[in-house]
Coordinates of C-alpha atoms in Angstrom, one line a residue:
X23 CA -8.8 42.0 -2.5
X24 CA -5.3 43.5 -2.5
X25 CA -3.4 46.3 -0.9
X26 CA -5.8 48.8 -2.4
X27 CA -8.4 47.7 0.2
X28 CA -6.3 49.3 2.9
X29 CA -6.1 52.6 1.0
X30 CA -9.9 52.7 0.2
X31 CA -10.7 51.8 3.8
X32 CA -8.5 54.7 5.1
X33 CA -10.5 57.0 2.9
X34 CA -13.8 55.8 4.1
X35 CA -12.8 56.0 7.8
X36 CA -11.3 59.5 7.4
X37 CA -14.3 60.9 5.6
X38 CA -16.9 59.2 7.9
X39 CA -18.8 58.4 4.8
X40 CA -21.1 55.3 4.6
X41 CA -21.3 54.6 0.9
X42 CA -24.7 52.8 0.8
X43 CA -28.2 52.5 2.2
X44 CA -28.9 48.9 3.3
X45 CA -32.6 49.2 2.5
X46 CA -31.9 50.2 -1.2
X47 CA -29.3 47.4 -1.9
X48 CA -30.3 44.8 -4.6
X49 CA -28.8 41.5 -5.6
X50 CA -25.9 43.0 -7.5
X51 CA -25.0 46.0 -5.3
X52 CA -24.9 44.0 -2.0
X53 CA -22.1 41.8 -3.5
X54 CA -19.9 44.8 -4.7
X55 CA -16.4 45.4 -3.3
X56 CA -17.3 48.8 -1.5
X57 CA -19.8 46.9 0.8
X58 CA -17.0 44.7 2.2
X59 CA -14.5 47.6 2.3
X60 CA -17.0 49.4 4.5
X61 CA -17.4 46.4 6.8
X62 CA -13.7 46.1 7.5
X63 CA -13.3 49.8 7.9
X64 CA -15.3 49.7 11.2
X65 CA -12.8 49.7 14.0
X66 CA -15.1 48.5 16.8
X67 CA -15.7 44.7 16.7
X68 CA -19.2 45.0 18.1
X69 CA -20.2 47.6 15.5
X70 CA -18.6 45.6 12.7
X71 CA -20.6 42.5 13.8
X72 CA -23.8 44.5 13.9
X73 CA -23.2 45.7 10.3
X74 CA -22.4 42.2 9.2
X75 CA -25.7 40.8 10.7
X76 CA -27.8 43.4 9.0
X77 CA -26.2 42.9 5.7
X78 CA -26.5 39.1 6.0
X79 CA -30.2 39.4 6.7
X80 CA -30.6 41.7 3.7
X81 CA -28.6 39.2 1.5
X82 CA -30.8 36.4 2.7
X83 CA -33.9 38.4 1.8
X84 CA -32.5 39.0 -1.6
X85 CA -31.7 35.2 -1.9
X86 CA -27.9 35.7 -2.3
X87 CA -27.0 34.8 1.3
X88 CA -24.6 32.1 0.4
X89 CA -22.7 34.3 -2.1
X90 CA -22.5 37.1 0.5
X91 CA -21.1 34.7 3.1
X92 CA -18.5 33.3 0.7
X93 CA -17.3 36.8 -0.3
X94 CA -17.3 37.9 3.3
X95 CA -15.0 35.1 4.3
X96 CA -12.6 35.9 1.3
X97 CA -12.5 39.6 2.3
X98 CA -11.9 38.6 5.9
X99 CA -9.0 36.4 5.0
X100 CA -7.5 39.3 3.0
X101 CA -8.1 41.8 5.8
X102 CA -6.5 39.6 8.4
X103 CA -3.5 38.8 6.1
X104 CA -3.1 42.5 5.3
X105 CA -3.2 43.4 9.0
X106 CA -0.6 40.8 9.8
X107 CA 1.7 42.0 7.0
X108 CA 1.3 45.7 7.9
X109 CA 4.8 47.1 8.8
X110 CA 6.4 43.7 7.9
X111 CA 9.8 43.5 6.3
X112 CA 10.2 41.8 2.9
X113 CA 12.5 38.9 2.1
X114 CA 15.4 40.3 0.0
X115 CA 17.2 37.1 -1.2
X116 CA 18.6 37.2 -4.7
X117 CA 16.5 35.2 -7.1
X118 CA 14.7 33.1 -4.6
X119 CA 12.4 30.3 -5.7
X120 CA 9.4 32.3 -4.4
X121 CA 9.4 36.1 -4.4
X122 CA 7.4 38.7 -2.6
X123 CA 7.3 37.1 0.8
X124 CA 7.0 39.0 4.1
X125 CA 9.1 38.1 7.1
X126 CA 7.9 40.3 10.0
X127 CA 10.6 41.9 12.1
X128 CA 13.3 39.6 10.6
X129 CA 15.9 40.8 8.2
X130 CA 16.3 38.3 5.4
X131 CA 19.0 38.9 2.8
X132 CA 21.9 37.1 1.2
X133 CA 23.8 37.3 4.4
X134 CA 21.2 35.1 6.2
X135 CA 18.3 35.7 8.5
X136 CA 18.5 37.8 11.7
X137 CA 16.7 40.4 13.8
X138 CA 17.4 43.0 16.5
X139 CA 16.1 42.3 19.9
X140 CA 16.3 44.6 23.0
X141 CA 17.6 42.8 26.1
X142 CA 18.2 44.8 29.3
X143 CA 18.0 48.0 27.3
X144 CA 20.7 46.8 25.0
X145 CA 20.3 45.9 21.2
X146 CA 21.2 42.3 20.5
X147 CA 21.4 40.6 17.1
X148 CA 19.6 37.2 16.9
X149 CA 20.6 34.9 14.0
X150 CA 18.1 32.4 12.8
X151 CA 20.3 31.0 10.0
X152 CA 23.6 32.0 8.4
X153 CA 22.3 31.5 4.8
X154 CA 19.2 32.3 2.9
X155 CA 16.3 30.0 3.8
X156 CA 12.5 30.2 3.3
X157 CA 9.4 28.0 3.0
X158 CA 8.2 27.8 -0.6
X159 CA 5.3 25.4 -0.6
X160 CA 2.8 23.6 1.8
X161 CA 1.8 20.1 0.9
X162 CA -1.5 18.6 2.3
X163 CA -1.5 14.8 2.1
X164 CA -4.8 13.7 0.7
X165 CA -4.5 10.3 2.4
X166 CA -3.4 11.2 6.0
X167 CA -4.5 14.9 5.9
X168 CA -1.2 15.8 7.5
X169 CA 0.9 18.7 6.3
X170 CA 4.5 18.9 5.0
X171 CA 6.4 22.0 4.1
X172 CA 9.0 22.4 1.3
X173 CA 12.0 24.4 2.5
X174 CA 14.4 26.2 0.0
X175 CA 17.9 27.2 1.1
X176 CA 20.9 28.7 -0.6
X177 CA 24.2 26.9 -0.1
X178 CA 27.1 25.8 -2.2
X179 CA 26.2 28.4 -4.8
X180 CA 22.8 27.0 -5.6
X181 CA 19.2 26.8 -4.3
X182 CA 18.4 23.5 -2.8
X183 CA 15.0 22.1 -1.5
X184 CA 13.9 19.7 1.1
X185 CA 10.4 18.5 2.0
X186 CA 9.8 17.6 5.7
X187 CA 6.8 17.1 8.0
X188 CA 5.5 20.3 9.5
X189 CA 6.2 19.0 13.0
X190 CA 9.9 18.8 12.2
X191 CA 10.2 22.6 11.6
X192 CA 7.8 23.4 14.5
X193 CA 10.0 22.1 17.2
X194 CA 13.5 23.2 18.2
X195 CA 14.7 19.6 19.0
X196 CA 13.3 18.1 15.7
X197 CA 14.5 20.9 13.4
X198 CA 18.2 20.1 14.3
X199 CA 17.8 17.0 12.0
X200 CA 17.8 19.3 9.0
X201 CA 21.5 19.8 9.6
X202 CA 21.9 16.3 8.0
X203 CA 20.4 17.9 4.8
X204 CA 22.9 20.7 4.7
X205 CA 20.9 23.5 6.5
X206 CA 23.0 25.3 9.1
X207 CA 21.0 24.7 12.3
X208 CA 22.2 23.8 15.7
X209 CA 21.2 23.9 19.3
X210 CA 22.1 27.7 19.5
X211 CA 19.9 28.9 16.6
X212 CA 17.2 26.1 16.4
X213 CA 14.6 28.0 18.4
X214 CA 15.0 31.1 16.3
X215 CA 14.9 29.2 13.0
X216 CA 11.6 27.6 14.1
X217 CA 10.3 31.1 15.0
X218 CA 11.4 32.6 11.6
X219 CA 9.9 29.8 9.5
X220 CA 6.6 29.9 11.4
X221 CA 6.3 33.6 11.0
X222 CA 7.0 33.5 7.3
X223 CA 4.4 30.7 6.8
X224 CA 1.8 32.7 8.9
X225 CA 2.4 36.0 7.2
X226 CA 2.3 34.5 3.7
X227 CA -0.7 32.2 3.9
X228 CA -1.9 33.2 0.5
X229 CA 1.4 33.8 -1.2
X230 CA 2.9 30.3 -0.3
X231 CA 1.3 27.8 -2.7
X232 CA -0.7 24.9 -1.2
X233 CA -0.6 21.6 -3.1
X234 CA -2.3 18.3 -2.7
X235 CA 0.2 15.5 -2.1
X236 CA 0.7 11.8 -1.5
X237 CA 3.4 9.6 -0.2
X238 CA 2.2 6.4 -1.9
X239 CA 0.6 5.0 -5.0
X240 CA -2.8 3.4 -5.5
X241 CA -6.4 4.2 -4.3
X242 CA -6.8 7.3 -2.0
X243 CA -10.4 8.3 -1.2
X244 CA -11.7 7.2 -4.6
X245 CA -8.7 8.6 -6.5
X246 CA -5.8 6.7 -7.9
X247 CA -2.3 8.0 -7.5
X248 CA -0.4 9.1 -9.6
X249 CA -3.3 9.5 -12.1
X250 CA -5.0 12.1 -10.1
X251 CA -4.4 15.6 -11.4
X252 CA -2.5 18.3 -9.4
X253 CA -1.0 15.7 -7.1
X254 CA 2.6 15.9 -5.9
X255 CA 4.8 13.3 -4.3
X256 CA 5.8 14.1 -0.7
X257 CA 7.1 10.7 0.5
X258 CA 10.3 8.9 1.1
X259 CA 13.0 10.1 -1.3
X260 CA 14.1 6.4 -1.8
X261 CA 10.8 5.7 -3.6
X262 CA 10.6 8.9 -5.6
X263 CA 12.1 7.1 -8.7
X264 CA 9.5 4.4 -8.4
X265 CA 6.7 6.9 -8.1
X266 CA 7.9 8.7 -11.2
X267 CA 8.2 5.4 -13.0
X268 CA 4.4 4.9 -13.1
X269 CA 3.8 6.9 -16.2
X270 CA 3.3 6.3 -20.0
X271 CA 6.3 6.0 -22.4
X272 CA 6.7 5.0 -26.0
X273 CA 3.9 3.9 -28.3
X274 CA 0.7 2.4 -26.8
X275 CA -0.5 0.7 -30.0
X276 CA 2.9 -1.0 -30.6
X277 CA 2.9 -2.2 -27.0
X278 CA -0.6 -3.7 -27.4
X279 CA 0.3 -5.6 -30.6
X280 CA 3.3 -7.1 -28.9
X281 CA 1.5 -8.0 -25.7
X282 CA -1.2 -9.8 -27.8
X283 CA 1.5 -12.0 -29.2
X284 CA 3.0 -12.7 -25.8
X285 CA -0.4 -13.5 -24.3
X286 CA -0.7 -16.5 -26.6
X287 CA 1.5 -18.2 -24.0
X288 CA -1.0 -19.1 -21.2
X289 CA 1.5 -18.5 -18.4
X290 CA 2.4 -15.1 -19.7
X291 CA -1.3 -14.3 -20.2
X292 CA -2.0 -15.3 -16.6
X293 CA 0.9 -13.2 -15.2
X294 CA -0.3 -10.1 -17.1
X295 CA -3.9 -10.7 -15.8
X296 CA -2.6 -10.9 -12.3
X297 CA -0.9 -7.6 -12.7
X298 CA -4.1 -6.0 -13.8
X299 CA -5.9 -7.7 -10.8
X300 CA -3.9 -5.9 -8.1
X301 CA -5.9 -2.6 -8.0
X302 CA -9.2 -4.5 -8.0
X303 CA -8.5 -6.2 -4.6
X304 CA -9.4 -3.0 -2.8
X305 CA -12.7 -2.6 -4.8
X306 CA -13.9 -6.2 -4.5
X307 CA -12.7 -6.7 -0.9
X308 CA -10.3 -9.6 -1.6
X309 CA -7.1 -10.4 0.3
X310 CA -3.6 -9.9 -1.0
X311 CA -2.1 -13.1 -2.6
X312 CA 1.1 -14.3 -4.2
X313 CA 1.6 -15.4 -7.8
X314 CA 5.0 -17.2 -7.9
X315 CA 6.6 -18.2 -11.2
X316 CA 9.4 -20.7 -10.8
X317 CA 11.7 -22.8 -12.9
X318 CA 15.2 -23.2 -14.2
X319 CA 17.3 -20.5 -15.8
X320 CA 16.6 -19.6 -19.4
X321 CA 12.8 -19.8 -19.2
X322 CA 12.5 -16.0 -19.3
X323 CA 10.9 -15.6 -15.8
X324 CA 12.5 -12.1 -15.3
X325 CA 11.4 -10.9 -18.7
X326 CA 7.9 -12.2 -18.0
X327 CA 7.8 -10.1 -14.8
X328 CA 8.9 -7.1 -16.7
X329 CA 6.2 -7.6 -19.3
X330 CA 3.5 -7.8 -16.6
X331 CA 4.8 -4.7 -14.9
X332 CA 5.0 -2.7 -18.2
X333 CA 1.2 -2.4 -17.7
X334 CA 1.9 0.3 -15.0
X335 CA 5.2 1.9 -15.9
X336 CA 8.9 1.5 -16.3
X337 CA 9.6 -2.2 -15.6
X338 CA 13.4 -1.8 -15.4
X339 CA 15.3 -3.3 -12.5
X340 CA 15.3 -0.9 -9.6
X341 CA 12.1 0.8 -11.0
X342 CA 9.0 -1.4 -10.9
X343 CA 10.8 -4.7 -10.9
X344 CA 13.1 -5.1 -7.8
X345 CA 15.2 -7.8 -6.2
X346 CA 13.9 -9.1 -2.9
X347 CA 17.2 -8.6 -1.1
X348 CA 15.6 -6.6 1.7
X349 CA 14.8 -6.7 5.3
X350 CA 11.3 -7.4 6.6
X351 CA 10.9 -3.8 7.5
X352 CA 12.0 -2.6 4.1
X353 CA 9.7 -5.0 2.3
X354 CA 6.8 -3.7 4.4
X355 CA 7.5 -0.1 3.7
X356 CA 8.0 -0.6 0.0
X357 CA 4.8 -2.7 -0.3
X358 CA 2.9 -0.1 1.7
X359 CA 4.2 2.6 -0.7
X360 CA 2.9 0.6 -3.7
X361 CA -0.3 -0.1 -1.9
X362 CA -2.5 -1.2 -4.8
X363 CA 0.0 -1.6 -7.6
X364 CA 1.6 -5.1 -7.9
X365 CA 4.8 -5.7 -6.0
X366 CA 7.2 -7.4 -8.4
X367 CA 10.1 -9.3 -6.8
X368 CA 12.7 -11.1 -8.9
X369 CA 14.8 -14.1 -7.8
X370 CA 13.2 -15.1 -4.5
X371 CA 16.0 -17.5 -3.7
X372 CA 18.5 -14.7 -2.9
X373 CA 16.7 -14.1 0.4
X374 CA 16.3 -17.8 1.2
X375 CA 19.0 -17.7 3.9
X376 CA 17.3 -14.9 5.7
X377 CA 14.2 -16.9 6.3
X378 CA 13.8 -20.4 7.8
X379 CA 11.2 -20.9 5.1
X380 CA 9.0 -18.7 3.0
X381 CA 5.8 -19.6 4.9
X382 CA 6.3 -16.7 7.4
X383 CA 7.1 -14.3 4.6
X384 CA 4.0 -15.3 2.7
X385 CA 1.8 -14.9 5.8
X386 CA 3.3 -11.6 6.7
X387 CA 2.9 -10.0 3.2
X388 CA -0.6 -11.4 2.6
X389 CA -1.9 -10.1 5.9
X390 CA -1.8 -6.6 4.4
X391 CA -0.8 -4.8 7.5
X392 CA 2.5 -4.0 9.4
X393 CA 3.0 -3.3 13.0
X394 CA 3.3 0.3 14.2
X395 CA 6.7 1.9 14.7
X396 CA 8.1 4.9 16.4
X397 CA 9.4 8.0 14.5
X398 CA 13.0 8.9 14.9
X399 CA 12.0 12.2 16.5
X400 CA 9.1 11.1 18.6
X401 CA 5.5 9.8 18.1
X402 CA 4.3 6.9 16.1
X403 CA 4.2 6.3 12.4
X404 CA 0.8 5.7 10.7
X405 CA 0.4 1.9 10.6
X406 CA 1.4 0.6 7.1
X407 CA -1.2 -1.2 5.1
X408 CA -1.4 -2.6 1.5
X409 CA -3.9 -4.6 -0.6
X410 CA -2.0 -5.7 -3.7
X411 CA -0.9 -8.8 -5.7
X412 CA 2.7 -10.1 -5.3
X413 CA 4.4 -11.3 -8.4
X414 CA 7.5 -13.3 -7.5
X415 CA 9.9 -15.4 -9.5
X416 CA 12.4 -18.0 -8.3
X417 CA 14.2 -21.3 -9.1
X418 CA 12.0 -23.4 -6.9
X419 CA 8.5 -23.5 -5.5
X420 CA 7.7 -21.0 -2.7
X421 CA 5.7 -23.5 -0.7
X422 CA 6.8 -26.9 0.6
X423 CA 5.0 -30.2 1.3
X424 CA 4.8 -29.2 5.0
X425 CA 3.6 -25.6 4.4
X426 CA 0.5 -24.8 6.4
X427 CA -2.9 -24.6 4.7
X428 CA -3.0 -20.9 5.2
X429 CA 0.2 -20.5 3.2
X430 CA -1.0 -22.8 0.4
X431 CA -4.2 -20.9 0.2
X432 CA -2.5 -17.6 -0.4
X433 CA -0.2 -18.7 -3.3
X434 CA -0.8 -19.5 -6.9
X435 CA 2.4 -21.3 -8.1
X436 CA 3.2 -21.6 -11.8
X437 CA 6.1 -23.8 -13.0
X438 CA 7.8 -22.5 -16.2
X439 CA 8.3 -25.7 -18.0
X440 CA 9.0 -24.0 -21.4
X441 CA 10.4 -20.8 -22.6
X442 CA 8.0 -17.9 -22.1
X443 CA 9.5 -15.6 -24.7
X444 CA 11.4 -16.3 -27.9
X445 CA 14.1 -13.6 -27.4
X446 CA 14.3 -12.3 -23.8
X447 CA 16.8 -9.5 -24.6
X448 CA 14.6 -8.1 -27.4
X449 CA 11.4 -8.3 -25.3
X450 CA 13.1 -6.8 -22.3
X451 CA 14.4 -3.9 -24.4
X452 CA 10.9 -3.4 -25.9
X453 CA 9.0 -3.1 -22.6
X454 CA 11.7 -0.8 -21.2
X455 CA 10.9 1.6 -24.1
X456 CA 7.1 1.1 -24.2
X457 CA 5.1 1.0 -21.0
X458 CA 2.6 2.6 -18.7
X459 CA -0.3 3.4 -21.0
X460 CA -2.6 0.4 -20.2
X461 CA -2.6 0.9 -16.4
X462 CA -4.1 4.4 -16.6
X463 CA -6.7 3.4 -19.2
X464 CA -7.6 0.4 -17.1
X465 CA -8.1 2.5 -13.9
X466 CA -10.1 5.3 -15.7
X467 CA -12.4 2.8 -17.5
X468 CA -13.2 0.5 -14.6
X469 CA -16.9 -0.2 -14.0
X470 CA -18.4 1.0 -10.7
X471 CA -17.7 -0.9 -7.5
X472 CA -21.1 -2.5 -7.4
X473 CA -20.8 -4.0 -10.9
X474 CA -17.3 -5.2 -10.1
X475 CA -18.3 -7.0 -6.9
X476 CA -21.3 -8.7 -8.6
X477 CA -19.2 -10.0 -11.5
X478 CA -16.5 -11.1 -9.1
X479 CA -19.0 -13.1 -7.0
X480 CA -20.3 -14.8 -10.2
X481 CA -16.8 -15.9 -11.2
X482 CA -16.0 -17.0 -7.6
X483 CA -19.1 -19.1 -7.4
X484 CA -18.5 -20.6 -10.8
X485 CA -14.9 -21.6 -9.8
X486 CA -16.0 -23.3 -6.6
X487 CA -18.6 -25.2 -8.6
X488 CA -16.2 -26.4 -11.4
X489 CA -12.9 -26.7 -9.6
X490 CA -11.9 -28.8 -6.5
X491 CA -10.3 -26.0 -4.6
X492 CA -10.6 -23.8 -1.5
X493 CA -12.4 -20.4 -1.0
X494 CA -9.2 -18.5 -0.8
X495 CA -7.7 -20.0 -3.9
X496 CA -11.0 -19.3 -5.7
X497 CA -11.0 -15.7 -4.4
X498 CA -7.5 -15.1 -5.8
X499 CA -8.1 -16.7 -9.2
X500 CA -11.5 -15.0 -9.5
X501 CA -9.8 -11.6 -9.2
X502 CA -7.3 -12.6 -11.9
X503 CA -10.2 -13.8 -14.2
X504 CA -12.1 -10.6 -13.6
X505 CA -9.1 -8.4 -14.4
X506 CA -8.4 -10.4 -17.5
X507 CA -12.1 -10.1 -18.6
X508 CA -12.0 -6.3 -18.2
X509 CA -8.5 -5.8 -19.8
X510 CA -9.3 -8.1 -22.7
X511 CA -12.5 -6.2 -23.6
X512 CA -11.0 -2.8 -23.0
X513 CA -7.4 -3.2 -24.3
X514 CA -6.4 -6.4 -26.1
X515 CA -9.6 -7.6 -27.6
X516 CA -8.2 -11.1 -28.0
X517 CA -9.1 -14.4 -26.2
X518 CA -9.8 -14.4 -22.5
X519 CA -8.5 -16.9 -20.0
X520 CA -10.9 -19.8 -19.3
X521 CA -11.4 -21.9 -16.2
X522 CA -9.7 -24.8 -18.0
X523 CA -6.7 -22.5 -18.6
X524 CA -6.1 -21.7 -15.0
X525 CA -7.3 -25.0 -13.4
X526 CA -3.8 -26.6 -13.3
X527 CA -2.5 -23.7 -11.2
X528 CA -5.0 -23.9 -8.4
X529 CA -4.4 -26.0 -5.3
X530 CA -7.0 -28.7 -4.6
X531 CA -8.8 -28.8 -1.2
X532 CA -6.8 -31.9 -0.3
X533 CA -3.4 -30.2 -1.2
X534 CA -4.3 -27.3 1.1
X535 CA -5.8 -29.4 3.9
X536 CA -2.9 -29.9 6.4
X537 CA -4.5 -33.0 8.1
X538 CA -4.7 -34.8 4.7
X539 CA -1.2 -34.0 3.8
X540 CA 0.0 -34.9 7.3
X541 CA -1.8 -38.3 7.1
X542 CA -0.2 -39.0 3.7
X543 CA 3.2 -38.1 5.3
X544 CA 2.6 -40.4 8.3
X545 CA 1.7 -43.4 6.0
X546 CA 4.8 -42.9 3.9
X547 CA 6.9 -42.7 7.1
X548 CA 5.3 -45.9 8.6
X549 CA 5.9 -47.8 5.3
X550 CA 9.5 -46.7 5.1
X551 CA 10.1 -47.7 8.7
X552 CA 8.0 -50.9 8.8
X553 CA 10.5 -52.9 10.7
X554 CA 10.3 -50.5 13.7
X555 CA 6.6 -51.5 14.1
X556 CA 7.5 -55.2 14.5
X557 CA 7.5 -56.3 18.1
X558 CA 10.2 -58.9 17.2
X559 CA 12.5 -56.3 15.8
X560 CA 16.1 -56.3 17.4
X561 CA 16.3 -52.5 16.9
X562 CA 14.2 -49.8 18.6
X563 CA 10.4 -50.3 18.4
X564 CA 8.0 -47.4 17.7
X565 CA 4.8 -49.3 17.9
X566 CA 3.0 -52.2 16.2
X567 CA 0.4 -53.1 13.6
X568 CA -2.9 -54.2 15.0
X569 CA -5.7 -55.3 12.8
X570 CA -6.2 -52.5 10.3
X571 CA -4.4 -49.9 12.4
X572 CA -0.9 -48.9 13.3
X573 CA -0.2 -48.0 16.9
X574 CA 2.5 -45.3 17.0
X575 CA 4.4 -44.1 20.0
X576 CA 3.1 -40.5 20.5
X577 CA 6.6 -39.1 21.3
X578 CA 8.1 -40.6 18.2
X579 CA 5.2 -39.4 16.0
X580 CA 5.3 -35.9 17.5
X581 CA 9.0 -35.6 16.7
X582 CA 8.6 -36.8 13.1
X583 CA 5.8 -34.3 12.5
X584 CA 7.7 -31.4 14.2
X585 CA 10.7 -32.1 12.0
X586 CA 8.4 -31.6 9.1
X587 CA 6.9 -28.4 10.4
X588 CA 3.6 -29.9 11.5
X589 CA 2.0 -29.8 14.9
X590 CA 0.1 -32.9 16.0
X591 CA -2.1 -30.9 18.3
X592 CA -3.3 -28.9 15.4
X593 CA -4.4 -31.9 13.2
X594 CA -5.5 -34.6 15.7
X595 CA -9.1 -33.4 15.9
X596 CA -9.5 -33.3 12.1
X597 CA -7.9 -36.8 11.8
X598 CA -10.2 -38.1 14.4
X599 CA -13.3 -36.6 12.8
X600 CA -12.3 -38.1 9.4
X601 CA -12.0 -41.5 11.2
X602 CA -8.2 -41.8 10.7
X603 CA -7.4 -41.8 14.4
X604 CA -9.4 -43.9 16.9
X605 CA -10.1 -42.2 20.3
X606 CA -10.4 -44.0 23.5
X607 CA -13.7 -44.3 25.5
X608 CA -12.8 -40.9 27.2
X609 CA -12.3 -39.1 23.9
X610 CA -8.6 -38.9 24.2
X611 CA -6.5 -39.1 21.0
X612 CA -4.2 -41.8 22.3
X613 CA -5.1 -45.3 23.5
X614 CA -3.5 -47.6 26.0
X615 CA -1.7 -50.3 24.1
X616 CA 0.7 -53.1 25.1
X617 CA 3.8 -53.3 22.8
X618 CA 6.5 -56.0 23.6
X619 CA 4.6 -56.6 26.8
X620 CA 4.8 -53.0 28.0
X621 CA 1.7 -50.8 28.3
X622 CA 1.9 -47.2 26.9
X623 CA -0.1 -44.5 25.3
X624 CA -0.2 -44.8 21.4
X625 CA -1.8 -43.0 18.6
X626 CA -4.0 -45.6 16.8
X627 CA -3.9 -44.7 13.1
X628 CA -6.2 -46.3 10.5
X629 CA -4.2 -47.7 7.7
X630 CA -5.3 -47.7 4.0
X631 CA -5.4 -50.9 2.0
X632 CA -5.3 -51.9 -1.7
X633 CA -8.7 -52.3 -3.4
X634 CA -9.3 -54.6 -6.3
X635 CA -7.9 -52.0 -8.7
X636 CA -4.7 -51.6 -6.8
X637 CA -5.7 -48.2 -5.4
X638 CA -5.1 -47.3 -1.8
X639 CA -8.2 -46.7 0.2
X640 CA -9.1 -46.4 3.9
X641 CA -10.3 -49.6 5.3
X642 CA -13.4 -48.2 7.0
X643 CA -14.7 -46.6 3.7
X644 CA -13.8 -48.1 0.3
X645 CA -15.4 -45.1 -1.4
X646 CA -12.8 -42.6 -0.1
X647 CA -9.6 -42.8 -2.2
X648 CA -6.3 -42.6 -0.4

């Protein structure tokens, strides 16, 4: 299947010789090269098709039909390619990155790319580019199945390369953007450069290498980038360093010994387990969640983050550990690029001024999907998604007392009350020299999806049975415990985390329930403003105490709750269902009450009282603790 095919074919045509008898062919001879040379020597398409049909029927009878069809396709590809290249010029650049390419009627040498066209019976030179340029590789993205092309060009005394989407070099308006990368293209030669590149790609379909590529990390159709073989990066150049950071370095056994020592600290152990948990979320169908390590300076939070990320690769700042000083769009793009590998963000407080609070940031990141955006040169970007664990550090908790239940559910907060490492500088230097072995082994040795999901459900059910928490908190912690179980058995072979180890870091159902936290807030507020619920008070009056209730002016209550980030409309039904608000006969959440002789609508809230042991309980049910 090379240029000799054409020479042999010419001989057959000129002699009129048919080199075989179909009836006498056997399994071996029907697959020989001369059979296919004869097929493509037939000039008439109809006659060629007749010959192919007869040979296919014979091959089927001989039970080699599939082999014959595969060879036929291969020879057809060669035949078409040879026909295209017949009479084509060759690219004559000095020491190009890829040699032996055809370029049709174009003249491509060190002076650039041009061709002669006849216009009104006059010869005219058309220039596609003033310097050497050629496509050297096609990249097929295994995730999106879109194609990119790597362009090499000679400028400033060296060969340079740029990888762009195929659509950019297929349109005269889009290709002008390559001028930003140093390629001499403008509105005058854009059309001709598009034509030249397209012709070279078409003429050299076999000569230009085709590679599988990806623009992100993580799971892609059952494979895990970058651990998949023969996979190249074709994504944003800003993330190329991060992509290349996910690799092994240093000594694996030394790393394991050091990590076993560090895992004796329960917080460090949990953080490492959370790092391993990230790629499991996709397999077990769990939602993204945040693990936030907070505390004062000197506790070793940043070093702990580096240790956790050394599972996957280089944990240096700017590599797999990054500051969070980014816009919302930048965070989404970076998280989408990581996809299944944990996103490690250090020093959360540096973006505090950019957000009213962190609730909206948490909800945005843990949704796992970004809104679609337009491309700079037209069309829409593929919507960004991710399914990973977020490992954050900061000097204060990421959630507040008034954070919504959805936010509390998605966060596991860990306070660093003691030093996590003895010598932070030594540990940081160690994991910057030894990293990236465990992640690959973990991925390659994972049980199948069905086994993972079954074990995950068992841990999840056990957590709900033994810990007062919510489903989503149990989902997050079950993923961590599952990852710890696998990584301990596979890699560390030391003690696993137990439910008692992680129990202190899980929010209880009451902590997550907004109505319960709102009720506690209202009671505290009433107690601190008791004088304003006295009808004899000389100052403003917000309501009054009535039997075991406090009647509160709805406008005043709404304002207080709003100031604390709570919407009364969102909690009133739950409060009423729990018996903490008394409805009127029409089912309304306010009642007509006279205060200081004036009738108005008030929220009638049940007050707790002291029981015999000094504990606060609701009046209507002494079994429910306040």
